[in-house]
CSV table of C-alpha atoms in Angstrom, one decimal:
chain,number,residue,atom,x,y,z
A,42,MET,CA,-5.3,2.0,6.7
A,43,CYS,CA,-2.6,4.3,5.4
A,44,SER,CA,-1.2,5.5,2.1
A,45,SER,CA,2.4,6.4,1.2
A,46,ASP,CA,4.2,7.5,-1.9
A,47,LEU,CA,7.0,5.1,-2.8
A,48,ASP,CA,10.3,6.3,-4.0
A,49,PHE,CA,10.4,4.5,-7.3
A,50,LEU,CA,10.0,5.8,-10.9
A,51,LEU,CA,7.7,3.9,-13.2
A,52,VAL,CA,7.5,3.8,-17.0
A,53,HIS,CA,4.7,3.8,-19.5
A,54,HIS,CA,3.7,0.3,-20.8
A,55,ASP,CA,3.7,1.5,-24.4
A,56,ASN,CA,6.9,3.5,-24.2
A,57,ARG,CA,9.4,2.5,-21.5
A,58,ALA,CA,11.5,5.6,-22.2
A,59,LYS,CA,8.6,7.7,-20.8
A,60,ILE,CA,8.5,8.2,-17.0
A,61,ILE,CA,4.9,8.3,-15.7
A,62,GLY,CA,5.7,9.1,-12.0
A,63,LYS,CA,5.9,7.5,-8.6
A,64,PRO,CA,3.3,5.0,-7.3
A,65,CYS,CA,1.2,5.6,-4.2
A,66,LEU,CA,0.6,2.5,-2.1
A,67,TYR,CA,-2.5,2.0,0.1
A,68,MET,CA,-2.3,-0.7,2.7
A,69,ILE,CA,-4.9,-2.2,5.1
A,70,ARG,CA,-3.6,-4.4,8.0
A,71,ASP,CA,-5.2,-6.2,10.8
A,72,ARG,CA,-3.8,-4.7,14.1
A,73,LYS,CA,-3.8,-8.0,16.0
A,74,SER,CA,-2.2,-10.3,13.4
A,75,ASN,CA,-0.4,-7.8,11.1
A,76,LEU,CA,-2.1,-9.6,8.2
A,77,VAL,CA,-2.4,-7.4,5.1
A,78,ILE,CA,-6.1,-7.7,4.1
A,79,GLY,CA,-6.3,-5.0,1.4
A,80,PHE,CA,-4.1,-2.9,-0.8
A,81,TYR,CA,-4.1,-0.6,-3.9
A,82,VAL,CA,-1.3,0.8,-6.0
A,83,GLY,CA,-2.0,3.9,-8.2
A,84,LEU,CA,-0.4,7.0,-9.6
A,85,GLU,CA,-2.9,9.5,-8.2
A,86,GLU,CA,-2.1,11.4,-5.0
A,87,ALA,CA,-3.6,10.1,-1.8
A,88,SER,CA,-7.4,10.4,-2.1
A,89,TRP,CA,-10.7,8.9,-1.0
A,90,LEU,CA,-11.0,7.2,-4.4
A,91,GLY,CA,-7.7,5.4,-3.9
A,92,ALA,CA,-8.8,4.4,-0.4
A,93,LEU,CA,-12.0,3.0,-1.8
A,94,GLN,CA,-10.0,0.7,-4.1
A,95,ALA,CA,-8.1,-0.6,-1.2
A,96,ILE,CA,-11.3,-1.3,0.8
A,97,LEU,CA,-12.8,-3.0,-2.3
A,98,SER,CA,-9.8,-5.2,-2.6
A,99,ILE,CA,-10.7,-6.9,0.7
A,100,ALA,CA,-13.6,-8.6,-1.1
A,101,GLU,CA,-12.1,-8.7,-4.6
A,102,ASN,CA,-11.9,-12.0,-6.3
A,103,LYS,CA,-8.3,-13.1,-5.3
A,104,GLU,CA,-8.1,-15.9,-7.9
A,105,ALA,CA,-8.9,-13.4,-10.7
A,106,LEU,CA,-6.5,-10.8,-9.1
A,107,CYS,CA,-3.6,-13.3,-9.1
A,108,LYS,CA,-4.4,-14.5,-12.6
A,109,ARG,CA,-4.5,-10.9,-13.9
A,110,TYR,CA,-0.9,-10.3,-12.7
A,111,GLY,CA,0.5,-13.8,-13.3
A,112,VAL,CA,0.9,-14.6,-9.6
A,113,SER,CA,0.4,-18.1,-8.1
A,114,TYR,CA,-3.0,-18.4,-6.3
A,115,SER,CA,-3.9,-20.4,-3.2
A,116,PRO,CA,-7.1,-19.9,-1.2
A,117,GLU,CA,-5.0,-20.4,2.0
A,118,ASP,CA,-3.1,-17.2,1.2
A,119,TRP,CA,-6.3,-15.1,1.7
A,120,PRO,CA,-7.9,-16.2,5.0
A,121,ALA,CA,-9.5,-12.8,5.5
A,122,HIS,CA,-11.1,-12.6,2.1
A,123,GLY,CA,-14.3,-10.5,2.3
A,124,VAL,CA,-14.1,-10.0,6.1
A,125,MET,CA,-14.6,-6.3,7.0
A,126,PRO,CA,-13.2,-4.9,10.2
A,127,LYS,CA,-15.3,-3.2,12.8
A,128,GLU,CA,-13.1,-0.2,12.6
A,129,PHE,CA,-10.7,1.5,10.2
A,130,LEU,CA,-7.9,3.6,11.6
A,131,GLY,CA,-6.6,6.4,9.4
A,132,ASP,CA,-4.0,9.1,9.8
A,133,ARG,CA,-6.2,12.2,9.0
A,134,GLY,CA,-5.1,12.1,5.4
A,135,PRO,CA,-7.4,13.2,2.5
A,136,GLU,CA,-8.3,9.6,1.9
A,137,MET,CA,-10.1,9.2,5.2
A,138,LEU,CA,-11.6,12.6,6.0
A,139,GLY,CA,-14.9,14.0,4.8
A,140,ASN,CA,-18.4,12.9,4.3
A,141,GLU,CA,-17.6,10.2,1.8
A,142,SER,CA,-16.0,8.0,4.4
A,143,THR,CA,-19.1,8.4,6.5
A,144,LYS,CA,-21.2,6.9,3.7
A,145,ILE,CA,-19.2,3.7,3.5
A,146,ALA,CA,-19.1,3.5,7.3
A,147,ASP,CA,-22.9,3.5,7.4
A,148,GLY,CA,-23.2,1.1,4.4
A,149,LEU,CA,-20.8,-1.5,5.8
A,150,ASP,CA,-21.7,-1.0,9.5
A,151,LEU,CA,-18.2,0.0,10.6
A,152,ILE,CA,-16.4,2.9,12.3
A,153,ILE,CA,-13.8,5.1,10.7
A,154,THR,CA,-11.4,6.7,13.2
A,155,ASN,CA,-8.7,9.3,12.2
A,156,LEU,CA,-5.7,9.4,14.5
A,157,PRO,CA,-3.8,12.6,15.3
A,158,LYS,CA,-1.2,13.7,12.8
A,159,GLY,CA,2.4,12.8,13.6
A,160,ARG,CA,1.5,9.8,15.7
A,161,GLY,CA,3.0,7.0,13.7
A,162,ASP,CA,3.4,5.1,17.0
A,163,TRP,CA,-0.3,4.7,17.2
A,164,LYS,CA,-0.3,2.7,13.9
A,165,PRO,CA,3.1,0.9,14.0
A,166,HIS,CA,2.1,-2.1,11.8
A,167,VAL,CA,1.2,0.1,8.8
A,168,GLU,CA,4.1,2.5,9.3
A,169,CYS,CA,6.7,-0.3,9.6
A,170,GLY,CA,5.0,-2.1,6.7
A,171,PHE,CA,5.8,0.8,4.4
A,172,LYS,CA,9.4,0.9,5.5
A,173,GLN,CA,9.7,-2.9,5.1
A,174,THR,CA,8.2,-2.7,1.6
A,175,GLN,CA,10.6,0.1,0.6
A,176,ARG,CA,13.6,-1.9,1.8
A,177,ALA,CA,12.4,-5.1,0.0
A,178,LEU,CA,11.9,-3.2,-3.2
A,179,ARG,CA,15.2,-1.3,-3.2
A,180,GLY,CA,17.1,-4.4,-4.2
A,181,VAL,CA,14.5,-5.5,-6.8
A,182,ILE,CA,13.1,-2.5,-8.5
A,183,PRO,CA,15.4,-0.3,-10.7
A,184,GLY,CA,14.5,3.4,-10.6
A,185,TYR,CA,14.7,3.9,-6.8
A,186,VAL,CA,15.2,7.6,-5.9
A,187,PRO,CA,16.7,8.1,-2.4
A,188,PRO,CA,14.7,10.6,-0.5
A,189,GLU,CA,17.8,12.4,0.6
A,190,ASP,CA,18.6,13.2,-3.1
A,191,PHE,CA,15.2,14.7,-3.8
A,192,GLY,CA,15.5,18.3,-5.0
A,193,LYS,CA,19.3,18.3,-5.1
A,194,ARG,CA,21.1,19.9,-8.0
A,195,GLN,CA,23.5,17.8,-10.0
A,196,ARG,CA,22.2,14.6,-8.6
A,197,ARG,CA,22.2,11.3,-10.5
A,198,ASP,CA,19.4,10.9,-13.1
A,199,TYR,CA,17.6,8.0,-11.6
A,200,SER,CA,15.0,8.0,-14.4
A,201,GLN,CA,17.6,6.3,-16.6
A,202,ASP,CA,17.3,3.2,-14.4
A,203,ALA,CA,13.5,3.0,-14.4
A,204,GLN,CA,12.2,-0.2,-16.1
A,205,HIS,CA,8.8,-1.3,-14.5
A,206,THR,CA,5.3,-0.4,-15.6
A,207,LEU,CA,2.5,0.1,-13.1
A,208,ALA,CA,1.1,-3.4,-13.8
A,209,GLU,CA,4.5,-4.9,-13.2
A,210,PHE,CA,4.9,-3.0,-10.0
A,211,ARG,CA,1.5,-4.1,-8.8
A,212,LYS,CA,2.5,-7.7,-9.4
A,213,ILE,CA,5.6,-7.3,-7.2
A,214,ILE,CA,3.6,-5.7,-4.4
A,215,LEU,CA,1.1,-8.5,-4.6
A,216,GLU,CA,3.9,-11.1,-4.3
A,217,ILE,CA,5.4,-9.1,-1.4
A,218,ILE,CA,2.1,-9.1,0.5
A,219,ILE,CA,1.6,-12.9,0.0
A,220,ALA,CA,5.2,-13.5,1.3
A,221,HIS,CA,4.7,-11.2,4.2
A,222,ASN,CA,1.5,-12.9,5.4
A,223,LYS,CA,3.3,-16.2,5.5
A,224,SER,CA,6.6,-15.0,7.1
A,225,PRO,CA,7.3,-15.4,10.9
A,226,MET,CA,7.4,-12.1,12.9
A,227,PRO,CA,10.4,-11.9,15.2
A,228,ASN,CA,9.6,-11.1,18.9
A,229,TYR,CA,5.9,-11.4,18.4
A,230,PRO,CA,4.3,-12.0,21.9
A,231,LEU,CA,2.6,-15.4,21.3
A,232,ALA,CA,0.4,-16.7,24.1
A,233,PRO,CA,2.2,-19.6,26.1
A,234,GLN,CA,-0.2,-22.3,24.8
A,235,TYR,CA,0.7,-21.4,21.2
A,236,VAL,CA,4.4,-21.4,22.0
A,237,LEU,CA,4.1,-24.9,23.5
A,238,GLN,CA,2.2,-26.0,20.3
A,239,GLY,CA,5.2,-24.9,18.2
A,240,MET,CA,3.1,-22.4,16.3
A,241,GLN,CA,5.0,-20.1,14.0
A,242,PRO,CA,4.0,-16.4,14.6
A,243,THR,CA,3.1,-15.6,11.0
A,244,PRO,CA,0.2,-13.2,10.2
A,245,ILE,CA,-1.8,-16.0,8.6
A,246,ASN,CA,-1.4,-18.4,11.6
A,247,ILE,CA,-2.3,-15.7,14.1
A,248,TRP,CA,-5.3,-14.6,12.1
A,249,ASN,CA,-6.5,-18.2,11.7
A,250,THR,CA,-6.1,-18.8,15.4
A,251,GLU,CA,-7.6,-15.6,16.8
A,252,ILE,CA,-10.5,-15.5,14.4
A,253,GLN,CA,-11.9,-18.6,16.1
A,254,ASP,CA,-12.5,-16.5,19.2
A,255,ARG,CA,-14.2,-13.8,17.2
A,256,ALA,CA,-16.7,-15.9,15.2
A,257,GLY,CA,-19.8,-13.9,14.5
A,258,LEU,CA,-18.3,-10.5,15.5
A,259,LEU,CA,-17.1,-9.6,12.0
A,260,SER,CA,-19.2,-9.4,8.8
A,261,THR,CA,-18.3,-10.9,5.5
A,262,TYR,CA,-19.3,-9.1,2.2
A,263,THR,CA,-19.1,-10.0,-1.4
A,264,GLU,CA,-17.3,-7.8,-3.9
A,265,GLU,CA,-20.7,-6.7,-5.4
A,266,GLU,CA,-22.0,-5.7,-1.9
A,267,VAL,CA,-18.9,-3.6,-1.2
């Protein structure tokens, strides 16, 4: 699990002339399949409370979630619903450090491991996922602020372009996640038997195939239990 501030300005739902800030995206991915199993989008800085929302989303009612944001729902889009990993990998950010993370590790019978700082190569799926999300959004979301322009004098006023509220932004992220989980991954090292079967290396296909060999190793929780 990792969090990242996204370079987009959002507006207030009651007054679209008012800028409310940039969103922070939390993303939880399965290392083997690259399946996105949990996420959260908020306006607060990276924190444990934001991370909790992302963890809770693993078991959140996906039909209600999609209905809330007007996104088409299919149970097949969420094969990892309620399935908790045996280990969370974090990047030593404030969202994963401290005694609070120990409590949820004990309660859900899992391990939380914080990787060294500056080692994005140890969590490539999440790091690449943020970059892919930024690229996908740049052509869709007005109000993008290029990082190279941050702090510059006499730069363009990107706040004039901002149009989307937090709820609208969450809907777009949800749609991107659903599309990602069904999209083939170029150069993914599929086992020979799966290549011969003509299996497309999508995160969902890989998860559905690999999970059969791990039956009973992972625990499933309801939203109330989490």
